[in-house]
mmCIF file of N, CA and C in Angstrom:
data_model
loop_
_atom_site.group_PDB
_atom_site.id
_atom_site.type_symbol
_atom_site.label_atom_id
_atom_site.label_comp_id
_atom_site.label_asym_id
_atom_site.label_seq_id
_atom_site.Cartn_x
_atom_site.Cartn_y
_atom_site.Cartn_z
ATOM 1 N N UNK C 1486 16.011 172.196 153.276
ATOM 2 C CA UNK C 1486 15.422 173.210 154.087
ATOM 3 C C UNK C 1486 14.306 172.585 154.898
ATOM 4 N N UNK C 1487 14.204 173.005 156.188
ATOM 5 C CA UNK C 1487 13.122 172.565 157.016
ATOM 6 C C UNK C 1487 12.354 173.812 157.542
ATOM 7 N N UNK C 1488 11.034 173.613 157.840
ATOM 8 C CA UNK C 1488 10.248 174.627 158.495
ATOM 9 C C UNK C 1488 10.138 174.221 159.940
ATOM 10 N N UNK C 1489 10.294 175.225 160.804
ATOM 11 C CA UNK C 1489 10.298 174.990 162.255
ATOM 12 C C UNK C 1489 9.268 175.810 162.926
ATOM 13 N N UNK C 1490 8.495 175.224 163.838
ATOM 14 C CA UNK C 1490 7.478 175.896 164.584
ATOM 15 C C UNK C 1490 7.660 175.591 166.084
ATOM 16 N N UNK C 1491 7.950 176.670 166.850
ATOM 17 C CA UNK C 1491 8.119 176.525 168.269
ATOM 18 C C UNK C 1491 6.802 176.694 169.012
ATOM 19 N N UNK C 1492 6.683 176.094 170.166
ATOM 20 C CA UNK C 1492 5.541 176.294 171.047
ATOM 21 C C UNK C 1492 6.018 176.050 172.493
ATOM 22 N N UNK C 1493 5.146 176.390 173.506
ATOM 23 C CA UNK C 1493 5.405 176.118 174.865
ATOM 24 C C UNK C 1493 5.878 177.276 175.695
ATOM 25 N N UNK C 1494 6.063 178.419 175.083
ATOM 26 C CA UNK C 1494 6.514 179.613 175.851
ATOM 27 C C UNK C 1494 5.362 180.125 176.767
ATOM 28 N N UNK C 1495 5.724 181.029 177.612
ATOM 29 C CA UNK C 1495 4.713 181.610 178.496
ATOM 30 C C UNK C 1495 5.326 182.365 179.635
ATOM 31 N N UNK C 1496 4.520 182.661 180.631
ATOM 32 C CA UNK C 1496 5.015 183.374 181.812
ATOM 33 C C UNK C 1496 5.055 182.405 182.970
ATOM 34 N N UNK C 1497 6.146 182.459 183.740
ATOM 35 C CA UNK C 1497 6.355 181.562 184.816
ATOM 36 C C UNK C 1497 7.075 182.310 185.917
ATOM 37 N N UNK C 1498 6.833 181.901 187.166
ATOM 38 C CA UNK C 1498 7.604 182.533 188.260
ATOM 39 C C UNK C 1498 9.017 181.944 188.372
ATOM 40 N N UNK C 1499 9.885 182.723 188.954
ATOM 41 C CA UNK C 1499 11.266 182.229 189.189
ATOM 42 C C UNK C 1499 11.209 180.942 189.984
ATOM 43 N N UNK C 1500 12.042 180.003 189.540
ATOM 44 C CA UNK C 1500 12.047 178.676 190.150
ATOM 45 C C UNK C 1500 11.160 177.667 189.455
ATOM 46 N N UNK C 1501 10.321 178.138 188.550
ATOM 47 C CA UNK C 1501 9.416 177.256 187.831
ATOM 48 C C UNK C 1501 9.964 176.608 186.664
ATOM 49 N N UNK C 1502 9.159 175.892 185.902
ATOM 50 C CA UNK C 1502 9.623 175.091 184.775
ATOM 51 C C UNK C 1502 8.702 175.380 183.555
ATOM 52 N N UNK C 1503 9.315 175.192 182.367
ATOM 53 C CA UNK C 1503 8.594 175.210 181.102
ATOM 54 C C UNK C 1503 9.277 174.208 180.180
ATOM 55 N N UNK C 1504 8.460 173.643 179.272
ATOM 56 C CA UNK C 1504 9.004 172.809 178.203
ATOM 57 C C UNK C 1504 8.703 173.389 176.853
ATOM 58 N N UNK C 1505 9.695 173.762 176.106
ATOM 59 C CA UNK C 1505 9.500 174.250 174.708
ATOM 60 C C UNK C 1505 9.582 173.081 173.768
ATOM 61 N N UNK C 1506 8.779 173.172 172.706
ATOM 62 C CA UNK C 1506 8.782 172.175 171.649
ATOM 63 C C UNK C 1506 9.028 172.881 170.337
ATOM 64 N N UNK C 1507 9.668 172.158 169.440
ATOM 65 C CA UNK C 1507 9.929 172.692 168.088
ATOM 66 C C UNK C 1507 9.618 171.550 167.092
ATOM 67 N N UNK C 1508 8.585 171.746 166.326
ATOM 68 C CA UNK C 1508 8.164 170.731 165.343
ATOM 69 C C UNK C 1508 8.783 171.111 163.979
ATOM 70 N N UNK C 1509 9.391 170.100 163.338
ATOM 71 C CA UNK C 1509 10.067 170.327 162.051
ATOM 72 C C UNK C 1509 9.372 169.574 160.945
ATOM 73 N N UNK C 1510 9.358 170.215 159.779
ATOM 74 C CA UNK C 1510 8.811 169.553 158.568
ATOM 75 C C UNK C 1510 9.929 168.747 157.929
ATOM 76 N N UNK C 1511 9.604 167.910 156.942
ATOM 77 C CA UNK C 1511 10.623 167.240 156.204
ATOM 78 C C UNK C 1511 10.841 165.816 156.652
ATOM 79 N N UNK C 1512 11.465 164.994 155.714
ATOM 80 C CA UNK C 1512 11.635 163.604 156.025
ATOM 81 C C UNK C 1512 13.054 163.245 156.515
ATOM 82 N N UNK C 1513 13.949 164.242 156.570
ATOM 83 C CA UNK C 1513 15.343 163.997 156.923
ATOM 84 C C UNK C 1513 15.699 164.614 158.245
ATOM 85 N N UNK C 1514 14.730 164.780 159.107
ATOM 86 C CA UNK C 1514 14.998 165.438 160.432
ATOM 87 C C UNK C 1514 16.103 164.828 161.161
ATOM 88 N N UNK C 1515 16.215 163.537 161.164
ATOM 89 C CA UNK C 1515 17.264 162.862 161.962
ATOM 90 C C UNK C 1515 18.676 163.233 161.468
ATOM 91 N N UNK C 1516 18.816 163.737 160.319
ATOM 92 C CA UNK C 1516 20.137 164.023 159.802
ATOM 93 C C UNK C 1516 20.582 165.492 160.158
ATOM 94 N N UNK C 1517 19.675 166.189 160.805
ATOM 95 C CA UNK C 1517 19.993 167.605 161.177
ATOM 96 C C UNK C 1517 20.432 167.695 162.635
ATOM 97 N N UNK C 1518 21.384 168.605 162.912
ATOM 98 C CA UNK C 1518 21.636 169.046 164.264
ATOM 99 C C UNK C 1518 20.658 170.157 164.579
ATOM 100 N N UNK C 1519 20.180 170.157 165.756
ATOM 101 C CA UNK C 1519 19.150 171.125 166.196
ATOM 102 C C UNK C 1519 19.668 171.982 167.357
ATOM 103 N N UNK C 1520 19.292 173.219 167.359
ATOM 104 C CA UNK C 1520 19.714 174.098 168.415
ATOM 105 C C UNK C 1520 18.617 174.988 168.950
ATOM 106 N N UNK C 1521 18.807 175.413 170.154
ATOM 107 C CA UNK C 1521 17.937 176.451 170.769
ATOM 108 C C UNK C 1521 18.842 177.663 171.062
ATOM 109 N N UNK C 1522 18.327 178.832 170.677
ATOM 110 C CA UNK C 1522 19.005 180.091 170.933
ATOM 111 C C UNK C 1522 17.957 181.035 171.609
ATOM 112 N N UNK C 1523 18.430 182.109 172.195
ATOM 113 C CA UNK C 1523 17.516 183.059 172.791
ATOM 114 C C UNK C 1523 17.993 184.472 172.606
ATOM 115 N N UNK C 1524 17.042 185.394 172.610
ATOM 116 C CA UNK C 1524 17.393 186.814 172.418
ATOM 117 C C UNK C 1524 16.530 187.645 173.331
ATOM 118 N N UNK C 1525 17.181 188.353 174.216
ATOM 119 C CA UNK C 1525 16.545 189.282 175.125
ATOM 120 C C UNK C 1525 16.544 190.689 174.484
ATOM 121 N N UNK C 1526 15.623 191.548 174.888
ATOM 122 C CA UNK C 1526 15.574 192.870 174.326
ATOM 123 C C UNK C 1526 16.950 193.618 174.443
ATOM 124 N N UNK C 1527 17.404 194.162 173.347
ATOM 125 C CA UNK C 1527 18.657 194.894 173.368
ATOM 126 C C UNK C 1527 19.908 194.057 173.388
ATOM 127 N N UNK C 1528 19.718 192.739 173.296
ATOM 128 C CA UNK C 1528 20.904 191.865 173.324
ATOM 129 C C UNK C 1528 20.970 191.059 172.006
ATOM 130 N N UNK C 1529 22.193 190.508 171.749
ATOM 131 C CA UNK C 1529 22.319 189.647 170.602
ATOM 132 C C UNK C 1529 21.712 188.286 170.883
ATOM 133 N N UNK C 1530 21.430 187.598 169.783
ATOM 134 C CA UNK C 1530 20.951 186.188 169.921
ATOM 135 C C UNK C 1530 22.056 185.304 170.437
ATOM 136 N N UNK C 1531 21.731 184.549 171.484
ATOM 137 C CA UNK C 1531 22.793 183.728 172.176
ATOM 138 C C UNK C 1531 22.448 182.278 172.187
ATOM 139 N N UNK C 1532 23.492 181.415 172.232
ATOM 140 C CA UNK C 1532 23.343 179.991 172.238
ATOM 141 C C UNK C 1532 22.767 179.504 173.586
ATOM 142 N N UNK C 1533 21.918 178.522 173.496
ATOM 143 C CA UNK C 1533 21.393 177.891 174.748
ATOM 144 C C UNK C 1533 21.798 176.402 174.745
ATOM 145 N N UNK C 1534 21.439 175.641 173.705
ATOM 146 C CA UNK C 1534 21.746 174.219 173.702
ATOM 147 C C UNK C 1534 21.633 173.698 172.284
ATOM 148 N N UNK C 1535 22.304 172.558 172.015
ATOM 149 C CA UNK C 1535 22.237 171.920 170.713
ATOM 150 C C UNK C 1535 22.329 170.441 170.880
ATOM 151 N N UNK C 1536 21.820 169.701 169.854
ATOM 152 C CA UNK C 1536 21.745 168.260 169.941
ATOM 153 C C UNK C 1536 21.910 167.638 168.570
ATOM 154 N N UNK C 1537 22.716 166.599 168.447
ATOM 155 C CA UNK C 1537 22.753 165.744 167.300
ATOM 156 C C UNK C 1537 22.720 164.318 167.814
ATOM 157 N N UNK C 1538 23.836 163.642 167.830
ATOM 158 C CA UNK C 1538 23.917 162.329 168.579
ATOM 159 C C UNK C 1538 24.340 162.572 170.013
ATOM 160 N N UNK C 1539 24.792 163.784 170.307
ATOM 161 C CA UNK C 1539 25.158 164.175 171.668
ATOM 162 C C UNK C 1539 24.672 165.617 171.886
ATOM 163 N N UNK C 1540 24.929 166.152 173.038
ATOM 164 C CA UNK C 1540 24.348 167.476 173.418
ATOM 165 C C UNK C 1540 25.466 168.433 173.823
ATOM 166 N N UNK C 1541 25.088 169.727 173.775
ATOM 167 C CA UNK C 1541 26.040 170.750 174.197
ATOM 168 C C UNK C 1541 25.196 171.875 174.805
ATOM 169 N N UNK C 1542 25.703 172.515 175.832
ATOM 170 C CA UNK C 1542 24.928 173.527 176.572
ATOM 171 C C UNK C 1542 25.763 174.788 176.818
ATOM 172 N N UNK C 1543 25.081 175.900 176.873
ATOM 173 C CA UNK C 1543 25.721 177.148 177.361
ATOM 174 C C UNK C 1543 25.941 176.962 178.895
ATOM 175 N N UNK C 1544 27.021 177.537 179.359
ATOM 176 C CA UNK C 1544 27.325 177.415 180.809
ATOM 177 C C UNK C 1544 26.219 177.930 181.686
ATOM 178 N N UNK C 1545 25.523 178.951 181.201
ATOM 179 C CA UNK C 1545 24.457 179.577 181.995
ATOM 180 C C UNK C 1545 23.278 178.747 182.246
ATOM 181 N N UNK C 1546 23.109 177.645 181.434
ATOM 182 C CA UNK C 1546 21.931 176.806 181.591
ATOM 183 C C UNK C 1546 22.270 175.342 181.976
ATOM 184 N N UNK C 1547 23.574 175.044 182.080
ATOM 185 C CA UNK C 1547 23.931 173.673 182.394
ATOM 186 C C UNK C 1547 23.392 173.261 183.742
ATOM 187 N N UNK C 1548 22.824 172.103 183.856
ATOM 188 C CA UNK C 1548 22.239 171.618 185.086
ATOM 189 C C UNK C 1548 20.806 172.045 185.313
ATOM 190 N N UNK C 1549 20.328 173.011 184.498
ATOM 191 C CA UNK C 1549 18.930 173.466 184.642
ATOM 192 C C UNK C 1549 18.103 173.156 183.399
ATOM 193 N N UNK C 1550 18.672 173.160 182.222
ATOM 194 C CA UNK C 1550 18.010 172.952 180.946
ATOM 195 C C UNK C 1550 18.394 171.597 180.369
ATOM 196 N N UNK C 1551 17.474 170.896 179.682
ATOM 197 C CA UNK C 1551 17.797 169.688 179.014
ATOM 198 C C UNK C 1551 17.208 169.723 177.588
ATOM 199 N N UNK C 1552 18.078 169.475 176.667
ATOM 200 C CA UNK C 1552 17.572 169.373 175.224
ATOM 201 C C UNK C 1552 17.474 167.930 174.890
ATOM 202 N N UNK C 1553 16.389 167.619 174.130
ATOM 203 C CA UNK C 1553 16.162 166.239 173.673
ATOM 204 C C UNK C 1553 15.413 166.253 172.361
ATOM 205 N N UNK C 1554 15.408 165.110 171.703
ATOM 206 C CA UNK C 1554 14.719 165.087 170.418
ATOM 207 C C UNK C 1554 14.011 163.721 170.264
ATOM 208 N N UNK C 1555 12.944 163.772 169.459
ATOM 209 C CA UNK C 1555 12.199 162.554 169.179
ATOM 210 C C UNK C 1555 12.146 162.521 167.627
ATOM 211 N N UNK C 1556 12.992 161.749 166.980
ATOM 212 C CA UNK C 1556 13.065 161.718 165.534
ATOM 213 C C UNK C 1556 11.827 161.068 164.907
ATOM 214 N N UNK C 1557 11.085 160.291 165.668
ATOM 215 C CA UNK C 1557 9.827 159.719 165.098
ATOM 216 C C UNK C 1557 8.743 160.748 165.028
ATOM 217 N N UNK C 1558 8.872 161.845 165.837
ATOM 218 C CA UNK C 1558 7.899 162.931 165.787
ATOM 219 C C UNK C 1558 8.449 164.182 165.143
ATOM 220 N N UNK C 1559 9.691 164.154 164.659
ATOM 221 C CA UNK C 1559 10.314 165.328 164.030
ATOM 222 C C UNK C 1559 10.231 166.511 165.016
ATOM 223 N N UNK C 1560 10.594 166.307 166.252
ATOM 224 C CA UNK C 1560 10.418 167.350 167.252
ATOM 225 C C UNK C 1560 11.624 167.385 168.212
ATOM 226 N N UNK C 1561 12.061 168.585 168.538
ATOM 227 C CA UNK C 1561 13.096 168.786 169.540
ATOM 228 C C UNK C 1561 12.501 169.533 170.704
ATOM 229 N N UNK C 1562 12.967 169.237 171.890
ATOM 230 C CA UNK C 1562 12.412 169.805 173.093
ATOM 231 C C UNK C 1562 13.477 170.550 173.897
ATOM 232 N N UNK C 1563 13.050 171.472 174.718
ATOM 233 C CA UNK C 1563 13.939 172.149 175.642
ATOM 234 C C UNK C 1563 13.178 172.153 176.994
ATOM 235 N N UNK C 1564 13.608 171.317 177.930
ATOM 236 C CA UNK C 1564 13.007 171.275 179.262
ATOM 237 C C UNK C 1564 13.785 172.345 180.074
ATOM 238 N N UNK C 1565 13.134 173.322 180.648
ATOM 239 C CA UNK C 1565 13.754 174.359 181.372
ATOM 240 C C UNK C 1565 13.262 174.335 182.845
ATOM 241 N N UNK C 1566 14.154 174.077 183.729
ATOM 242 C CA UNK C 1566 13.861 173.993 185.162
ATOM 243 C C UNK C 1566 14.596 175.106 185.933
ATOM 244 N N UNK C 1567 14.180 175.350 187.156
ATOM 245 C CA UNK C 1567 14.810 176.391 187.999
ATOM 246 C C UNK C 1567 15.005 177.676 187.222
ATOM 247 N N UNK C 1568 13.938 178.113 186.584
ATOM 248 C CA UNK C 1568 14.053 179.303 185.799
ATOM 249 C C UNK C 1568 14.375 180.587 186.572
ATOM 250 N N UNK C 1569 15.122 181.442 185.934
ATOM 251 C CA UNK C 1569 15.550 182.695 186.579
ATOM 252 C C UNK C 1569 15.024 183.896 185.747
ATOM 253 N N UNK C 1570 14.849 185.011 186.324
ATOM 254 C CA UNK C 1570 14.410 186.221 185.530
ATOM 255 C C UNK C 1570 15.359 186.476 184.327
ATOM 256 N N UNK C 1571 16.638 186.205 184.458
ATOM 257 C CA UNK C 1571 17.573 186.421 183.368
ATOM 258 C C UNK C 1571 17.354 185.445 182.228
ATOM 259 N N UNK C 1572 16.562 184.441 182.402
ATOM 260 C CA UNK C 1572 16.201 183.529 181.282
ATOM 261 C C UNK C 1572 15.130 184.137 180.392
ATOM 262 N N UNK C 1573 14.563 185.254 180.766
ATOM 263 C CA UNK C 1573 13.544 185.910 179.955
ATOM 264 C C UNK C 1573 14.070 186.273 178.584
ATOM 265 N N UNK C 1574 13.426 185.845 177.558
ATOM 266 C CA UNK C 1574 13.870 186.082 176.160
ATOM 267 C C UNK C 1574 12.905 185.444 175.210
ATOM 268 N N UNK C 1575 13.071 185.774 173.920
ATOM 269 C CA UNK C 1575 12.416 185.008 172.863
ATOM 270 C C UNK C 1575 13.367 183.841 172.543
ATOM 271 N N UNK C 1576 12.785 182.615 172.580
ATOM 272 C CA UNK C 1576 13.567 181.421 172.311
ATOM 273 C C UNK C 1576 13.307 180.952 170.886
ATOM 274 N N UNK C 1577 14.375 180.653 170.196
ATOM 275 C CA UNK C 1577 14.302 180.242 168.799
ATOM 276 C C UNK C 1577 14.898 178.856 168.616
ATOM 277 N N UNK C 1578 14.228 178.075 167.845
ATOM 278 C CA UNK C 1578 14.670 176.774 167.381
ATOM 279 C C UNK C 1578 15.416 176.939 166.016
ATOM 280 N N UNK C 1579 16.500 176.178 165.824
ATOM 281 C CA UNK C 1579 17.209 176.294 164.590
ATOM 282 C C UNK C 1579 17.729 174.922 164.130
ATOM 283 N N UNK C 1580 17.938 174.769 162.807
ATOM 284 C CA UNK C 1580 18.386 173.489 162.266
ATOM 285 C C UNK C 1580 19.595 173.674 161.394
ATOM 286 N N UNK C 1581 20.517 172.770 161.522
ATOM 287 C CA UNK C 1581 21.776 172.738 160.739
ATOM 288 C C UNK C 1581 21.952 171.409 160.112
ATOM 289 N N UNK C 1582 22.102 171.338 158.813
ATOM 290 C CA UNK C 1582 22.306 170.058 158.173
ATOM 291 C C UNK C 1582 23.648 169.448 158.555
ATOM 292 N N UNK C 1583 23.564 168.147 158.906
ATOM 293 C CA UNK C 1583 24.756 167.448 159.404
ATOM 294 C C UNK C 1583 24.727 167.334 160.904
ATOM 295 N N UNK C 1584 25.675 166.587 161.379
ATOM 296 C CA UNK C 1584 25.621 166.210 162.833
ATOM 297 C C UNK C 1584 26.681 166.880 163.689
ATOM 298 N N UNK C 1585 27.352 167.876 163.065
ATOM 299 C CA UNK C 1585 28.409 168.653 163.883
ATOM 300 C C UNK C 1585 27.680 169.678 164.728
ATOM 301 N N UNK C 1586 27.960 169.652 166.017
ATOM 302 C CA UNK C 1586 27.284 170.643 166.893
ATOM 303 C C UNK C 1586 28.004 171.977 166.764
ATOM 304 N N UNK C 1587 27.228 173.034 166.880
ATOM 305 C CA UNK C 1587 27.743 174.368 166.855
ATOM 306 C C UNK C 1587 26.983 175.251 167.794
ATOM 307 N N UNK C 1588 27.640 176.249 168.341
ATOM 308 C CA UNK C 1588 26.990 177.268 169.165
ATOM 309 C C UNK C 1588 26.858 178.594 168.460
ATOM 310 N N UNK C 1589 27.168 178.611 167.169
ATOM 311 C CA UNK C 1589 27.215 179.832 166.350
ATOM 312 C C UNK C 1589 25.929 179.955 165.549
ATOM 313 N N UNK C 1590 25.143 181.022 165.726
ATOM 314 C CA UNK C 1590 23.938 181.182 164.978
ATOM 315 C C UNK C 1590 24.122 181.074 163.478
ATOM 316 N N UNK C 1591 25.187 181.628 162.961
ATOM 317 C CA UNK C 1591 25.448 181.587 161.493
ATOM 318 C C UNK C 1591 25.610 180.195 160.917
ATOM 319 N N UNK C 1592 25.828 179.199 161.745
ATOM 320 C CA UNK C 1592 25.979 177.815 161.257
ATOM 321 C C UNK C 1592 24.625 177.143 161.040
ATOM 322 N N UNK C 1593 23.545 177.842 161.480
ATOM 323 C CA UNK C 1593 22.217 177.258 161.364
ATOM 324 C C UNK C 1593 21.458 177.939 160.216
ATOM 325 N N UNK C 1594 20.982 177.164 159.289
ATOM 326 C CA UNK C 1594 20.345 177.772 158.055
ATOM 327 C C UNK C 1594 18.872 178.057 158.272
ATOM 328 N N UNK C 1595 18.207 177.282 159.090
ATOM 329 C CA UNK C 1595 16.738 177.356 159.196
ATOM 330 C C UNK C 1595 16.343 177.735 160.607
ATOM 331 N N UNK C 1596 15.363 178.623 160.724
ATOM 332 C CA UNK C 1596 14.947 179.152 162.049
ATOM 333 C C UNK C 1596 13.450 179.156 162.188
ATOM 334 N N UNK C 1597 12.977 178.998 163.410
ATOM 335 C CA UNK C 1597 11.562 179.157 163.667
ATOM 336 C C UNK C 1597 11.275 180.635 163.929
ATOM 337 N N UNK C 1598 10.007 180.869 164.278
ATOM 338 C CA UNK C 1598 9.591 182.295 164.460
ATOM 339 C C UNK C 1598 9.796 182.759 165.905
ATOM 340 N N UNK C 1599 10.124 181.860 166.780
ATOM 341 C CA UNK C 1599 10.390 182.187 168.181
ATOM 342 C C UNK C 1599 9.161 182.098 169.091
ATOM 343 N N UNK C 1600 9.455 181.838 170.332
ATOM 344 C CA UNK C 1600 8.375 181.819 171.348
ATOM 345 C C UNK C 1600 8.859 182.561 172.581
ATOM 346 N N UNK C 1601 8.030 183.374 173.159
ATOM 347 C CA UNK C 1601 8.397 184.235 174.294
ATOM 348 C C UNK C 1601 8.364 183.450 175.582
ATOM 349 N N UNK C 1602 9.433 183.609 176.393
ATOM 350 C CA UNK C 1602 9.514 183.047 177.704
ATOM 351 C C UNK C 1602 9.747 184.223 178.684
ATOM 352 N N UNK C 1603 8.847 184.399 179.631
ATOM 353 C CA UNK C 1603 9.000 185.433 180.602
ATOM 354 C C UNK C 1603 9.019 184.858 182.034
ATOM 355 N N UNK C 1604 10.043 185.166 182.775
ATOM 356 C CA UNK C 1604 10.231 184.677 184.140
ATOM 357 C C UNK C 1604 10.141 185.832 185.059
ATOM 358 N N UNK C 1605 9.117 185.758 185.937
ATOM 359 C CA UNK C 1605 8.863 186.893 186.855
ATOM 360 C C UNK C 1605 9.531 186.591 188.163
ATOM 361 N N UNK C 1606 10.069 187.680 188.823
ATOM 362 C CA UNK C 1606 10.717 187.475 190.140
ATOM 363 C C UNK C 1606 9.758 187.502 191.275
#
């Protein structure tokens, strides 16, 4: 089990950028696949991006968002560029033991508390 703490959310105008960070506890961070999900009011939690030795993205964010990780700092990042109002949501970091990538929330056992991202038009 890992504990996850997200940071970096905020309010930004459309077209702007934000970088989210997710700090993980534990000594085996490098063995986990990490994911970012988001949930807007009244909607289900949806996949954004995931990373192990390679990366995977939702179609809606390809070319705008970049997921990366620094195993020396036990941290995963989500760089978000060209933000749109429809990107407004609570963003969650999640961890899945093993290196198989998944876009399914149920495949991730550990979750952070979430960080709010609001994009104004």
